[in-house]
CSV table of C-alpha atoms in Angstrom, one decimal:
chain,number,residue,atom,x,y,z
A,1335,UNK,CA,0.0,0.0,0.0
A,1336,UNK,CA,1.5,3.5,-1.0
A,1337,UNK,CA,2.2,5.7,1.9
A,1338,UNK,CA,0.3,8.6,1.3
A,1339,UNK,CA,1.9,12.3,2.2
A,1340,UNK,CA,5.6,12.2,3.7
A,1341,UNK,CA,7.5,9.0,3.9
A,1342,UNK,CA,8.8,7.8,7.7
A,1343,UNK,CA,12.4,8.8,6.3
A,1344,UNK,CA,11.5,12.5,5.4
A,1345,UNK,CA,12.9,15.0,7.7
A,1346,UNK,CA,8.8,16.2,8.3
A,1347,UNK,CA,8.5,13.2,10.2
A,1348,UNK,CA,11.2,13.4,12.7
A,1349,UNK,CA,10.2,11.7,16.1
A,1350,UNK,CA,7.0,11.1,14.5
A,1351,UNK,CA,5.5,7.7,16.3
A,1352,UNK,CA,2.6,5.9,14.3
A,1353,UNK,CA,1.5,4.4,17.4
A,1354,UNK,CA,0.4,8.1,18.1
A,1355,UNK,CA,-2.8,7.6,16.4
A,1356,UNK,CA,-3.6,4.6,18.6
A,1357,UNK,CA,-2.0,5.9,21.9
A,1358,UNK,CA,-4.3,6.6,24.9
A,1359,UNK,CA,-3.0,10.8,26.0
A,1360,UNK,CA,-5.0,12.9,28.4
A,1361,UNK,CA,-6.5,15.4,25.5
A,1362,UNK,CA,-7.3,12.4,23.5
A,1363,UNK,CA,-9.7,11.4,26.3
A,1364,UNK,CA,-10.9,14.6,26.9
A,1365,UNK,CA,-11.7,15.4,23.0
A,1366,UNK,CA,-13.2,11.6,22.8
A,1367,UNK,CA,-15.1,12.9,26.1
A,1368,UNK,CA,-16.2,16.2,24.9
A,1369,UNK,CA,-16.7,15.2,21.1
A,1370,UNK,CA,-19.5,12.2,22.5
A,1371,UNK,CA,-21.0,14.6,25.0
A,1372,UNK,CA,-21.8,16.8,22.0
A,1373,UNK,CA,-23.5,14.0,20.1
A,1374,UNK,CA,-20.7,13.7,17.8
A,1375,UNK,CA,-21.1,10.6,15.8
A,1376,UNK,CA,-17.0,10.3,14.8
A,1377,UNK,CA,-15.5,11.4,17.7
A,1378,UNK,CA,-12.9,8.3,18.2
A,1379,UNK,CA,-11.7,9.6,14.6
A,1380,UNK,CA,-12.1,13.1,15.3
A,1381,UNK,CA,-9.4,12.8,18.6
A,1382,UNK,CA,-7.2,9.9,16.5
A,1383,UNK,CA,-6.8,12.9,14.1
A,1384,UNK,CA,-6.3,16.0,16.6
A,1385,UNK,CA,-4.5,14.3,19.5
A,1386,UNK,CA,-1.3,13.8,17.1
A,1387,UNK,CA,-1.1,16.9,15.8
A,1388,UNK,CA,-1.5,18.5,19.2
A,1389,UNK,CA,1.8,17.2,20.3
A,1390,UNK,CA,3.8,17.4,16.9
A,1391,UNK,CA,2.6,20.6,15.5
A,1392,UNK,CA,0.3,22.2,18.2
A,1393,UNK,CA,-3.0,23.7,17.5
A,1394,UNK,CA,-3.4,26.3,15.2
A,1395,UNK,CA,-6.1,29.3,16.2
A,1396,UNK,CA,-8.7,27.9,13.6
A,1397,UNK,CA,-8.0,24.0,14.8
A,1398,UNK,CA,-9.1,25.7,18.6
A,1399,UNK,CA,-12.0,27.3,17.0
A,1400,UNK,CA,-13.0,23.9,15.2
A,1401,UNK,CA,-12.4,22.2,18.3
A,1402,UNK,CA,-14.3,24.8,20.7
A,1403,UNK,CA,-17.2,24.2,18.0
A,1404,UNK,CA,-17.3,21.0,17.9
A,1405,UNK,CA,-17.1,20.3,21.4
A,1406,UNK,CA,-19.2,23.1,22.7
A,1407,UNK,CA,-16.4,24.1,25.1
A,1408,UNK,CA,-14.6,27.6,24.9
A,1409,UNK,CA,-11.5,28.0,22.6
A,1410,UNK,CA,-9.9,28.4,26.4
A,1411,UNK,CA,-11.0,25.2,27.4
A,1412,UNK,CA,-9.8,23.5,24.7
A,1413,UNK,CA,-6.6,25.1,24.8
A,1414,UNK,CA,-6.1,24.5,28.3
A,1415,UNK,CA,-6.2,20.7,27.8
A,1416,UNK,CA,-3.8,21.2,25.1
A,1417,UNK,CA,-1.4,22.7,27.3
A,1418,UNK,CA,-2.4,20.3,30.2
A,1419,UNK,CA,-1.7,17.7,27.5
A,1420,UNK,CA,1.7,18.9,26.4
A,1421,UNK,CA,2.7,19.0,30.1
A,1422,UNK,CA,1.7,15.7,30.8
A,1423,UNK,CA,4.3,14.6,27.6
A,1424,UNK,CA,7.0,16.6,28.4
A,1425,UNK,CA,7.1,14.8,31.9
A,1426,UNK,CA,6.8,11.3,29.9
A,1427,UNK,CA,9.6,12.9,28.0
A,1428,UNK,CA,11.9,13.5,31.2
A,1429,UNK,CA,11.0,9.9,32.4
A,1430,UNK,CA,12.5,9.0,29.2
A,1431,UNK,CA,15.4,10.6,29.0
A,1432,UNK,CA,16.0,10.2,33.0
A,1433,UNK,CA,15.0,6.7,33.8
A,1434,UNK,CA,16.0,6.6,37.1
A,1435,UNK,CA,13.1,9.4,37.7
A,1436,UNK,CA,10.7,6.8,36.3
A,1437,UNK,CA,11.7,4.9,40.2
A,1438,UNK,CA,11.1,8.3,42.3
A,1439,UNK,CA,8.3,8.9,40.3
A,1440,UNK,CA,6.6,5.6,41.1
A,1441,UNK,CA,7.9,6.1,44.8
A,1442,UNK,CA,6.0,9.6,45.4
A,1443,UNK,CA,2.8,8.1,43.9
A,1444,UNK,CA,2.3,5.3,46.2
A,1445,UNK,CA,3.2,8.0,48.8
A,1446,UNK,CA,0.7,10.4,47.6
A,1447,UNK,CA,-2.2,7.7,47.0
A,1448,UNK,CA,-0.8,6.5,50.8
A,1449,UNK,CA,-2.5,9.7,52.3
């Protein structure tokens, strides 16, 4: 099958992941949750689409107006779980690139969930 737009060797697609499309992030929940809420008949494919992008490229102002539409939420709203979602990665990032945080990490959320 033909790969259509930019091949996984084009520079375009740097630290692109396909699994991206699939993977379970915190705005992809909350689109899938908003989108539904709205009545929205294609919201799995409507997140599967936006939650990628939101990471790799960000959200444009007319992709927060769509969104806000769609959703019924402000263009705040929306743009606030963008940003809460971009948080949550670079931290996933960090426990990447540090994996010995990954072990302190673990460690203060039993202590948290402890209290």
């Amino acid at each position: 099958m033909p790969i259509i737009g930019p091949g996984p060797d084009d520079p375009e697609c740097d630290n692109h992941d396909p699994a991206w499309r699939y993977q379970d992030t915190p705005f992809r929940r909350w689109l899938h949750e908003h989108l539904t809420a709205a009545g929205s008949n294609c919201a799995a494919e409507i997140a599967a689409g936006y939650a990628p992008a939101n990471r790799y490229h960000g959200l444009s102002t007319i992709d927060l107006d769509n969104l806000a539409t769609l959703t019924g939420a402000t263009i705040d709203a929306v743009q606030a779980a963008h940003k809460a979602d971009l948080g949550e990665w670079a931290r996933e990032q960090q426990l990447r690139d540090h994996p010995d945080l990954a072990v302190l990490d673990a460690d203060l959320d039993r202590i948290r969930h402890r209290s």
